[in-house]
């Protein structure tokens, strides 16, 4: 549904922030990890 397409990126970003250590704050690295995870989900 459209809800999942809109909700997934936001919840993934929140999960990335909560899961990572406070010292990890490079958004480019996080974007790479989220892209890799998205590919896994689409398989």
mmCIF file of C-alpha atoms in Angstrom:
data_model
loop_
_atom_site.group_PDB
_atom_site.id
_atom_site.type_symbol
_atom_site.label_atom_id
_atom_site.label_comp_id
_atom_site.label_asym_id
_atom_site.label_seq_id
_atom_site.Cartn_x
_atom_site.Cartn_y
_atom_site.Cartn_z
ATOM 1 C CA UNK A 1 0.000 0.000 0.000
ATOM 2 C CA UNK A 2 0.980 3.615 -0.219
ATOM 3 C CA UNK A 3 1.173 3.771 3.573
ATOM 4 C CA UNK A 4 4.027 1.259 3.684
ATOM 5 C CA UNK A 5 5.937 3.094 0.973
ATOM 6 C CA UNK A 6 5.705 6.311 2.960
ATOM 7 C CA UNK A 7 6.225 4.829 6.403
ATOM 8 C CA UNK A 8 9.175 2.494 5.788
ATOM 9 C CA UNK A 9 11.875 5.131 5.097
ATOM 10 C CA UNK A 10 10.889 7.147 8.146
ATOM 11 C CA UNK A 11 10.817 4.217 10.536
ATOM 12 C CA UNK A 12 14.075 2.876 9.105
ATOM 13 C CA UNK A 13 15.748 6.234 9.725
ATOM 14 C CA UNK A 14 14.470 6.323 13.314
ATOM 15 C CA UNK A 15 15.623 2.745 13.881
ATOM 16 C CA UNK A 16 19.066 3.576 12.448
ATOM 17 C CA UNK A 17 19.399 6.513 14.839
ATOM 18 C CA UNK A 18 18.239 4.547 17.888
ATOM 19 C CA UNK A 19 20.310 1.455 17.064
ATOM 20 C CA UNK A 20 23.588 3.290 16.376
ATOM 21 C CA UNK A 21 25.924 4.640 19.009
ATOM 22 C CA UNK A 22 25.665 8.347 19.794
ATOM 23 C CA UNK A 23 29.085 8.920 18.227
ATOM 24 C CA UNK A 24 27.874 7.539 14.883
ATOM 25 C CA UNK A 25 26.407 10.537 13.089
ATOM 26 C CA UNK A 26 27.524 10.324 9.457
ATOM 27 C CA UNK A 27 24.351 10.520 7.385
ATOM 28 C CA UNK A 28 26.101 9.292 4.219
ATOM 29 C CA UNK A 29 27.075 6.035 5.948
ATOM 30 C CA UNK A 30 23.548 5.641 7.262
ATOM 31 C CA UNK A 31 22.103 6.238 3.800
ATOM 32 C CA UNK A 32 24.379 3.527 2.376
ATOM 33 C CA UNK A 33 23.261 1.034 5.044
ATOM 34 C CA UNK A 34 19.598 1.857 4.440
ATOM 35 C CA UNK A 35 20.049 1.416 0.673
ATOM 36 C CA UNK A 36 21.667 -1.988 1.194
ATOM 37 C CA UNK A 37 18.869 -3.023 3.532
ATOM 38 C CA UNK A 38 16.237 -1.855 1.037
ATOM 39 C CA UNK A 39 17.811 -4.074 -1.626
ATOM 40 C CA UNK A 40 17.621 -7.022 0.773
ATOM 41 C CA UNK A 41 13.934 -6.368 1.380
ATOM 42 C CA UNK A 42 13.148 -6.159 -2.328
ATOM 43 C CA UNK A 43 14.685 -9.549 -3.142
#
